[in-house]
PDB file of C-alpha atoms in Angstrom:
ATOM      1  CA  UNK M   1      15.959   7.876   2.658  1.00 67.00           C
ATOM      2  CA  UNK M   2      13.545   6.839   0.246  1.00 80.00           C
ATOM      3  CA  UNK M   3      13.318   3.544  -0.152  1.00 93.00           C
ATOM      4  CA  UNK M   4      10.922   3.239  -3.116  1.00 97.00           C
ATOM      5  CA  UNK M   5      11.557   5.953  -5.528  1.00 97.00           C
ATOM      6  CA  UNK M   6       8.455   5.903  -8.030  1.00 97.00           C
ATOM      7  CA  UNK M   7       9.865   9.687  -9.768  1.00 95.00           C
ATOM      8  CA  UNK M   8       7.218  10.402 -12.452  1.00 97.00           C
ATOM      9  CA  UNK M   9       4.398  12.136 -10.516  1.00 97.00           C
ATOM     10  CA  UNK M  10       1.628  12.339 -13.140  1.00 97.00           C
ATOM     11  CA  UNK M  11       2.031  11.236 -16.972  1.00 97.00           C
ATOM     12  CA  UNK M  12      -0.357  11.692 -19.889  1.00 97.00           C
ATOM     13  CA  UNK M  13      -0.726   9.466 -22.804  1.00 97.00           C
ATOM     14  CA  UNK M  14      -3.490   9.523 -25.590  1.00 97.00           C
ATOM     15  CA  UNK M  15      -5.242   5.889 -25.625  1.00 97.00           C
ATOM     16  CA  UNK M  16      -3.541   3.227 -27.186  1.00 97.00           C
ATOM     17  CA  UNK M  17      -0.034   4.519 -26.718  1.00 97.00           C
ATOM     18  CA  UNK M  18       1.955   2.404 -24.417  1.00 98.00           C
ATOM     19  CA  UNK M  19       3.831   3.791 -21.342  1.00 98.00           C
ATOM     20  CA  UNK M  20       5.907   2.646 -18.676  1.00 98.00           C
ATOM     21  CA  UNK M  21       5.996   3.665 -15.171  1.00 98.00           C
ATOM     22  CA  UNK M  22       9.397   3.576 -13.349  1.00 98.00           C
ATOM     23  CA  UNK M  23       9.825   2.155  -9.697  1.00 98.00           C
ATOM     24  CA  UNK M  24      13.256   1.724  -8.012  1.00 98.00           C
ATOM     25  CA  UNK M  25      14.095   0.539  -4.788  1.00 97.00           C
ATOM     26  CA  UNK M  26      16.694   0.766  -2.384  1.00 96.00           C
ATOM     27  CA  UNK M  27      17.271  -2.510   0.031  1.00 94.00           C
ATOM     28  CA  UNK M  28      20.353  -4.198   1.042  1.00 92.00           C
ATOM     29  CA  UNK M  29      18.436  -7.486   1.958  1.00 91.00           C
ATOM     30  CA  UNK M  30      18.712 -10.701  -0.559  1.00 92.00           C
ATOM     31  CA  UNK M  31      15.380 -11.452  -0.311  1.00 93.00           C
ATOM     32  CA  UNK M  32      12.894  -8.950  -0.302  1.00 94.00           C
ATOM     33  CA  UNK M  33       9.628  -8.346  -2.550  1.00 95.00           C
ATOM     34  CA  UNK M  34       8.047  -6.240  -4.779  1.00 96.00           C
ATOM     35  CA  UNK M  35       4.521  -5.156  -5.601  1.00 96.00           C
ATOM     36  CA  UNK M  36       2.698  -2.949  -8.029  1.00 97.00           C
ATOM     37  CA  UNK M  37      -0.840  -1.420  -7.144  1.00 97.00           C
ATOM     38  CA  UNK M  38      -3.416   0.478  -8.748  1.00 98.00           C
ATOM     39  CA  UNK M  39      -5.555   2.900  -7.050  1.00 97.00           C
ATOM     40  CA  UNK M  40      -8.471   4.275  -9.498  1.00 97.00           C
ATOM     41  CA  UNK M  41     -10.748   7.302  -9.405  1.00 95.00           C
ATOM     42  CA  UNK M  42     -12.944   5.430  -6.802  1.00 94.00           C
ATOM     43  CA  UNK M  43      -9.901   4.810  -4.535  1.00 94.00           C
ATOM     44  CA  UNK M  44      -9.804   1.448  -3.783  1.00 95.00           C
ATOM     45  CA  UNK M  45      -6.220  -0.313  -3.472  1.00 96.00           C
ATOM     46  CA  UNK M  46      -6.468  -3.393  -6.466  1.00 95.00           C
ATOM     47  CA  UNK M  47      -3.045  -5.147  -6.247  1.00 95.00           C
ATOM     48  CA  UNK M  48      -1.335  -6.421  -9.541  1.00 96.00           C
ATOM     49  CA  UNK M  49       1.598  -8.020  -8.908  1.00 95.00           C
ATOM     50  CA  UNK M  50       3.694  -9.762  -6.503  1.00 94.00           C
ATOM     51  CA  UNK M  51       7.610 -10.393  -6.938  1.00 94.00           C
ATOM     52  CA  UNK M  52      10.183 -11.458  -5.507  1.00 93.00           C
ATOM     53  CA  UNK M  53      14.450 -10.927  -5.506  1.00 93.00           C
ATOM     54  CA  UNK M  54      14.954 -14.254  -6.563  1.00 92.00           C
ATOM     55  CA  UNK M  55      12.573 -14.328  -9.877  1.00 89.00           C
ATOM     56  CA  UNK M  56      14.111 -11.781 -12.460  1.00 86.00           C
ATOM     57  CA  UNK M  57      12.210 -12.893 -15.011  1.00 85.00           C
ATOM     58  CA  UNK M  58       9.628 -10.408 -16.812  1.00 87.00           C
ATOM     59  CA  UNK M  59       6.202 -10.969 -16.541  1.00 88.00           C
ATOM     60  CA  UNK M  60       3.261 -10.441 -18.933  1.00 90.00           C
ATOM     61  CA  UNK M  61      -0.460 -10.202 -17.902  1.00 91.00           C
ATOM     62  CA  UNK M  62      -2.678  -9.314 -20.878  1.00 94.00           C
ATOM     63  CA  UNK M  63      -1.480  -5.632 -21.477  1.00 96.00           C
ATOM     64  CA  UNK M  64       0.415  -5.347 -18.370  1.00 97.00           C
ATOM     65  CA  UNK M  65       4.011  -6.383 -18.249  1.00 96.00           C
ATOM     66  CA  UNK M  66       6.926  -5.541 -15.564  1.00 96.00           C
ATOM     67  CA  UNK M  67      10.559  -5.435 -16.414  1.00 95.00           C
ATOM     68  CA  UNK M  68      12.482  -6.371 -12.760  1.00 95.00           C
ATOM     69  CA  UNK M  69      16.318  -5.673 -13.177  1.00 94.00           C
ATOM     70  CA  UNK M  70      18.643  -6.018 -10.063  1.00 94.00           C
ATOM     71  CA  UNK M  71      21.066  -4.730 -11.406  1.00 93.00           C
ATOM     72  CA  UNK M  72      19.869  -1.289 -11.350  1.00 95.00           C
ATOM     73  CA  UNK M  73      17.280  -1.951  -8.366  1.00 96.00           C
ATOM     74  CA  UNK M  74      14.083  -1.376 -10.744  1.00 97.00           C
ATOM     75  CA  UNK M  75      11.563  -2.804 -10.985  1.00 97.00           C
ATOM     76  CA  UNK M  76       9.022  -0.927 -13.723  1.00 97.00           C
ATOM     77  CA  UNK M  77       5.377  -1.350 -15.141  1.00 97.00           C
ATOM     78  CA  UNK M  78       4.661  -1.171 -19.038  1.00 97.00           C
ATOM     79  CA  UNK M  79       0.871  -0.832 -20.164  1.00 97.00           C
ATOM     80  CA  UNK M  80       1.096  -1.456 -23.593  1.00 97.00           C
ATOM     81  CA  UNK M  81      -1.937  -0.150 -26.071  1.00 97.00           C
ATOM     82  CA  UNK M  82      -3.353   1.866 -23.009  1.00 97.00           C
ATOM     83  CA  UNK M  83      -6.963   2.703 -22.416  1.00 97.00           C
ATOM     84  CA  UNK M  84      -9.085   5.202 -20.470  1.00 97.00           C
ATOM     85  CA  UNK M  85      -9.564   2.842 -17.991  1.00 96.00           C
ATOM     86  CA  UNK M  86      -6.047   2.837 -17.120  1.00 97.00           C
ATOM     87  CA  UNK M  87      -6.538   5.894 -15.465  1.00 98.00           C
ATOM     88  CA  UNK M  88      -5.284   5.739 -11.374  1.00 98.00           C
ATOM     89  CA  UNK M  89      -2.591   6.381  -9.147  1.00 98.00           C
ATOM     90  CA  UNK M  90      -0.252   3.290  -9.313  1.00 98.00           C
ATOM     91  CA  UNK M  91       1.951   2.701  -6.480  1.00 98.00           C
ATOM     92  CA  UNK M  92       5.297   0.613  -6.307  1.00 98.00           C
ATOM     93  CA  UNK M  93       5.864  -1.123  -3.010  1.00 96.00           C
ATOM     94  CA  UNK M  94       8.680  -3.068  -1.405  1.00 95.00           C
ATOM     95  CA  UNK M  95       8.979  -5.156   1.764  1.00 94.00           C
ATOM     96  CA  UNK M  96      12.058  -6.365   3.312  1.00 91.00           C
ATOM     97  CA  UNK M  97      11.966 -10.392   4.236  1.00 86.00           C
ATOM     98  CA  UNK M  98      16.033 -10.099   5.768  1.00 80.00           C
ATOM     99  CA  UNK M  99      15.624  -6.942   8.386  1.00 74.00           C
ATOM    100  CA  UNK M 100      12.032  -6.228   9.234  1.00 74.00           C
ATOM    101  CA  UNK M 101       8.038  -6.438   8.720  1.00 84.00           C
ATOM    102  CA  UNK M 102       7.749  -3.088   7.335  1.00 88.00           C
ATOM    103  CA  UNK M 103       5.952  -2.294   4.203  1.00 90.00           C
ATOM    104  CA  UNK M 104       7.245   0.768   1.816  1.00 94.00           C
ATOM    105  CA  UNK M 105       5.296   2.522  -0.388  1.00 95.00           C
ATOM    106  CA  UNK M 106       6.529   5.022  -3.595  1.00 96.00           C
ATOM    107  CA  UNK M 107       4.791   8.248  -3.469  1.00 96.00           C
ATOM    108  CA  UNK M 108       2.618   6.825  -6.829  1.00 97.00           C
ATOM    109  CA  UNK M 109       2.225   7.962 -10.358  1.00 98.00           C
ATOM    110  CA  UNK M 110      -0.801   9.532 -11.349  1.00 98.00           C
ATOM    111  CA  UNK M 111      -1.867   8.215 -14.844  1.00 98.00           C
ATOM    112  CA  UNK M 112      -3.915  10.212 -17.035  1.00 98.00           C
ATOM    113  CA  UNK M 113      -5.070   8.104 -20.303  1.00 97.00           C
ATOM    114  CA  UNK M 114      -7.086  10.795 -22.476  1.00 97.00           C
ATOM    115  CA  UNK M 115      -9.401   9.243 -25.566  1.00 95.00           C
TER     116      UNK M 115
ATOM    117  CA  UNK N   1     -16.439 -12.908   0.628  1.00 85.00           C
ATOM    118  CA  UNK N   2     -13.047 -12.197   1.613  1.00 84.00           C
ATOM    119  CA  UNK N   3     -12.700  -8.435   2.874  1.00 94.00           C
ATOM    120  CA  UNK N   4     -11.321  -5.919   5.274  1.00 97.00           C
ATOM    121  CA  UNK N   5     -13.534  -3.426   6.380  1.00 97.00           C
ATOM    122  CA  UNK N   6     -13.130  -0.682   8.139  1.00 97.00           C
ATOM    123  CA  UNK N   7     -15.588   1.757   9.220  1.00 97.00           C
ATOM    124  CA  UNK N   8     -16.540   4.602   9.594  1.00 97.00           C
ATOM    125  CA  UNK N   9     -15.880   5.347   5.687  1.00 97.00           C
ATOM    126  CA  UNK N  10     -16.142   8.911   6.536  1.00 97.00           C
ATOM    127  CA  UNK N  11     -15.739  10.441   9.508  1.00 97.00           C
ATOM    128  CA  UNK N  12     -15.032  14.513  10.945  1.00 97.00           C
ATOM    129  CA  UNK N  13     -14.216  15.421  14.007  1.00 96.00           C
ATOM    130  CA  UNK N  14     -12.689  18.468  16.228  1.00 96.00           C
ATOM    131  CA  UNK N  15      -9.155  18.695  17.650  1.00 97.00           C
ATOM    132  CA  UNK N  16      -8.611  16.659  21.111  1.00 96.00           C
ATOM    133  CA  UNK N  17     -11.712  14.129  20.561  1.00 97.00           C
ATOM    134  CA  UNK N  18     -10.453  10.658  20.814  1.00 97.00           C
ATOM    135  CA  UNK N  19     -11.948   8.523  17.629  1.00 97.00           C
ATOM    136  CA  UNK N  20     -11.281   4.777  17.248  1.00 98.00           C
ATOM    137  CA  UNK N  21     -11.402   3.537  13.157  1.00 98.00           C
ATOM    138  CA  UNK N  22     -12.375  -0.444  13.276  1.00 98.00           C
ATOM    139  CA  UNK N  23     -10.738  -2.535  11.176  1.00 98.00           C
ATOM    140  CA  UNK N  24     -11.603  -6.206  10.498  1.00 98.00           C
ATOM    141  CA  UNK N  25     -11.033  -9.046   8.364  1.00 97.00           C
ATOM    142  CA  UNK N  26     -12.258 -12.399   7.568  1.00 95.00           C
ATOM    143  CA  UNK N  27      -9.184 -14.158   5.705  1.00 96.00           C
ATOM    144  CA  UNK N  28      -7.753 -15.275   8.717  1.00 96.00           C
ATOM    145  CA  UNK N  29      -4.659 -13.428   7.592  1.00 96.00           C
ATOM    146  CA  UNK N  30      -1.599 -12.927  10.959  1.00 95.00           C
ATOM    147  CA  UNK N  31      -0.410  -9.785   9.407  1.00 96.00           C
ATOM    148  CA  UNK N  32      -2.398  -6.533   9.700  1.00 97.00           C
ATOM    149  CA  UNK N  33      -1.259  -2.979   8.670  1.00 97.00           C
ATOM    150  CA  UNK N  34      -2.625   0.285   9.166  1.00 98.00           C
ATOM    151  CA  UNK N  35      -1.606   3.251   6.474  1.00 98.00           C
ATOM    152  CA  UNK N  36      -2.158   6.800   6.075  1.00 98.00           C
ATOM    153  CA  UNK N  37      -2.798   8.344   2.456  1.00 97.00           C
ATOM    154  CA  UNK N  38      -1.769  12.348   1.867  1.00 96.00           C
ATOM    155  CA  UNK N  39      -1.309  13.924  -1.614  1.00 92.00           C
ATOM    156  CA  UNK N  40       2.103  13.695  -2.805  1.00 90.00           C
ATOM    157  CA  UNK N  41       3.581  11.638   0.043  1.00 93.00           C
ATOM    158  CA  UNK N  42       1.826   7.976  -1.459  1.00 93.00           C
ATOM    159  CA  UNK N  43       0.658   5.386   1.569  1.00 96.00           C
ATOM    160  CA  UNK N  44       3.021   5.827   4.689  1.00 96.00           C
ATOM    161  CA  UNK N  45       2.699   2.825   7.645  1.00 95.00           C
ATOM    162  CA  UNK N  46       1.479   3.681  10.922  1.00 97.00           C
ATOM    163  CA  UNK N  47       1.409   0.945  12.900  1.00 97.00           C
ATOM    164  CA  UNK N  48       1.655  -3.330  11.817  1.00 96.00           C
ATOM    165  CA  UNK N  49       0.974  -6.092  13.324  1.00 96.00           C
ATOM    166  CA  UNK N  50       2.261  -9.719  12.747  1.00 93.00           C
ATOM    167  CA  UNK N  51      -0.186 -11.569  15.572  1.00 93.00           C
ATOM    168  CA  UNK N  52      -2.080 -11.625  18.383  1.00 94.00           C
ATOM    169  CA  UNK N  53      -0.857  -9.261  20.989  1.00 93.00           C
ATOM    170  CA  UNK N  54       1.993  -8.420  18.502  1.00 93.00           C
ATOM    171  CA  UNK N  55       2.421  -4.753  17.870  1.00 95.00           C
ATOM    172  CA  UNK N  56       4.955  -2.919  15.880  1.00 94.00           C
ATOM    173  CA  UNK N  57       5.543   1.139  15.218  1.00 95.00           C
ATOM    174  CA  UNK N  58       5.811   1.872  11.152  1.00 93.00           C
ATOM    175  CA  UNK N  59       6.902   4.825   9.429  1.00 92.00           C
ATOM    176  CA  UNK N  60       4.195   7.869  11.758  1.00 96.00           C
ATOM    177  CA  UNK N  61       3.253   5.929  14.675  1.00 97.00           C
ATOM    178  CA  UNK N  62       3.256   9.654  16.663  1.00 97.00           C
ATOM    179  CA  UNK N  63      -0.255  10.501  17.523  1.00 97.00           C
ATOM    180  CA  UNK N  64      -1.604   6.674  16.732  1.00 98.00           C
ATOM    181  CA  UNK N  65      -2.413   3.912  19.147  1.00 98.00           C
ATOM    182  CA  UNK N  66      -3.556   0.200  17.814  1.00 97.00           C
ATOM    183  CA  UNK N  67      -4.291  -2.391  19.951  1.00 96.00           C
ATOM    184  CA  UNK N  68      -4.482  -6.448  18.260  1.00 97.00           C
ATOM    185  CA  UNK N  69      -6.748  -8.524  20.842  1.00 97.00           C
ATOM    186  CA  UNK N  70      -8.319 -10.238  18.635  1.00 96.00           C
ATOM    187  CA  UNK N  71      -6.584 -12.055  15.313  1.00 96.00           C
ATOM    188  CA  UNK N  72      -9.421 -10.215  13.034  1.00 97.00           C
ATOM    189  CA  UNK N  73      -9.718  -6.904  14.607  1.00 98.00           C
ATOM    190  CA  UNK N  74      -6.640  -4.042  14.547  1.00 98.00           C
ATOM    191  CA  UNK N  75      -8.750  -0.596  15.368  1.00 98.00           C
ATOM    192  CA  UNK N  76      -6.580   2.260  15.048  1.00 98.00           C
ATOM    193  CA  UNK N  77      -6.985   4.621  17.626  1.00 98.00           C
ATOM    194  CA  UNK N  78      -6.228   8.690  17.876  1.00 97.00           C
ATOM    195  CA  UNK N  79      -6.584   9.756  21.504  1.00 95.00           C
ATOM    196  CA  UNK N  80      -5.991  13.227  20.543  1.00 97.00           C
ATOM    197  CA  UNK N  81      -6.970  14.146  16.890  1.00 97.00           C
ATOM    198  CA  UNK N  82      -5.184  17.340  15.673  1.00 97.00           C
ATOM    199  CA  UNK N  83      -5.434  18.766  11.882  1.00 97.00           C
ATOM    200  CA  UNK N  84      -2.288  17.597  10.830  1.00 97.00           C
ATOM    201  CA  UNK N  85      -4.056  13.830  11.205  1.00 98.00           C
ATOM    202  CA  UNK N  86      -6.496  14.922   8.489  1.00 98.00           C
ATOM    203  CA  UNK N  87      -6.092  12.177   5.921  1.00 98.00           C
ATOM    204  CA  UNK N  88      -7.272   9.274   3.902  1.00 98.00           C
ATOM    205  CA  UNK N  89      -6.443   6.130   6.176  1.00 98.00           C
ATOM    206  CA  UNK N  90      -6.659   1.990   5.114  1.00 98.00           C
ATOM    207  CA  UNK N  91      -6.497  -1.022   6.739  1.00 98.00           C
ATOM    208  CA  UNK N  92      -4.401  -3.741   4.921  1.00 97.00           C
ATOM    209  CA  UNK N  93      -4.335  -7.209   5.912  1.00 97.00           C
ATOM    210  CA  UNK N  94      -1.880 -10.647   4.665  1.00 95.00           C
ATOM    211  CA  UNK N  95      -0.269 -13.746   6.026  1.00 93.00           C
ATOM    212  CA  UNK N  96       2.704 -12.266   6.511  1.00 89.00           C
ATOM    213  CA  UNK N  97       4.707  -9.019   6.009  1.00 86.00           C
ATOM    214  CA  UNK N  98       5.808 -10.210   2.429  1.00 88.00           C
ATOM    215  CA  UNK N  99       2.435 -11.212   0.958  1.00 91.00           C
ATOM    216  CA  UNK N 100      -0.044  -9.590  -0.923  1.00 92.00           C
ATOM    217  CA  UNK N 101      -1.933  -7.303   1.464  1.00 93.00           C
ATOM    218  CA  UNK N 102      -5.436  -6.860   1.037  1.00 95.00           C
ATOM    219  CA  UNK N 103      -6.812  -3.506   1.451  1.00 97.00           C
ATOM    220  CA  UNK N 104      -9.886  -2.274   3.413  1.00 97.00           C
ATOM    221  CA  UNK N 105     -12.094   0.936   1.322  1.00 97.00           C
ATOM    222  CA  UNK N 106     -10.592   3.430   3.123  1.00 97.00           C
ATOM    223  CA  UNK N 107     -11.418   5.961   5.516  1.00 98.00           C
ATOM    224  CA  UNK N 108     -11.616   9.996   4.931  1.00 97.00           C
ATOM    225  CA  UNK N 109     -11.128  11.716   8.247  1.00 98.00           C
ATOM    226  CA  UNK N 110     -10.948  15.270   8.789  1.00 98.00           C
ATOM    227  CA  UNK N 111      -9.762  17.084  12.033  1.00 97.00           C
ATOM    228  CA  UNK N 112     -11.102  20.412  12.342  1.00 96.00           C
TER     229      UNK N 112
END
């Protein structure tokens, strides 16, 4: 089974609309963490944000912001007043602190921010 | 400057050539990942390692072979290459398995 589901495979938006990419996870462990990612056109991995189980607070960086809700295991990634540079693949990821070392990856969402 | 690097960047090959991608960093970091990269399928994990001489299978260990000697160096090794290993691969490295992992550039391989 999946254990990061990241279900929008490639979204448009015109610049300076805002969007939000959705990330849930599956885990059963209490303490676990969460990341976001951004891969642009050049490929490099650029990480964004760390969090973990315990810290359900949202977070704001600049334009970025994350909305992490337990309740429904998400854990999602708003870009508010978006910009061509925007444009990547941004992956979710999860890792498991109760049962293992493993790192888990969504399958990304491709963003396409069009002037 | 802190980095992983990996080399080659770029690298082709035929079927049943063993190849060995370095992989090195200089953040003294005890965790070190290897993933794989294929359209629609996002970054999978081969192989991790929390230490020295500390190996564990990921997600598609089959066909893969790492080896951790030494705490900056993970190569990943494929002792027979075969198409379906055609990929994008990175090195990642961290503290430990829950912090921020720091990725290499990547490398393209193709197996003809």
């Amino acid at each position: 089974a999946q254990k990061v589901t990241q279900a929008q495979t490639e979204i448009s938006v015109v610049e300076k609309e805002d969007v939000t990419l959705d990330c849930v996870y599956e885990t059963r462990d209490t303490t676990y963490y969460l990341f976001w990612y951004k891969q642009p056109p050049s490929g490099e991995l650029v990480f964004l944000i760390r969090r973990n189980s315990f810290d359900e607070q949202n977070e704001i960086s600049g334009r970025y912001s994350w909305n992490f809700q337990k309740s429904t295991s998400s854990f999602n990634f708003t870009i508010t007043a978006s910009q061509v540079v925007d444009s990547a693949v941004y992956f979710c990821a999860l890792s498991e602190a109760d049962t293992g070392n493993q790192f888990y990856f969504g399958t990304g969402t491709s963003l396409t921010v069009i002037p | 400057e802190a980095q992983v690097t990996q080399n080659p960047r770029y690298l082709i090959t035929v079927t049943g050539k063993k190849l060995t991608v370095t992989c090195s960093q200089n953040m003294n970091h005890e965790y070190m990942s290897w993933y794989r990269q294929d359209p629609g399928l996002g970054l999978r994990q081969i192989y991790y390692s929390m230490n020295v001489e500390v190996t564990d299978k990921g997600d598609v260990p089959e066909g893969y072979k790492v080896s951790r000697k030494e705490k900056r160096n993970f190569p990943l090794i494929l002792e027979s290459p075969s198409p379906n290993q055609t990929s994008l691969y990175f090195c990642a490295s961290s503290h430990g398995a829950w912090d921020t992992q720091y990725f290499g550039p990547g490398t393209r391989l193709t197996v003809l």
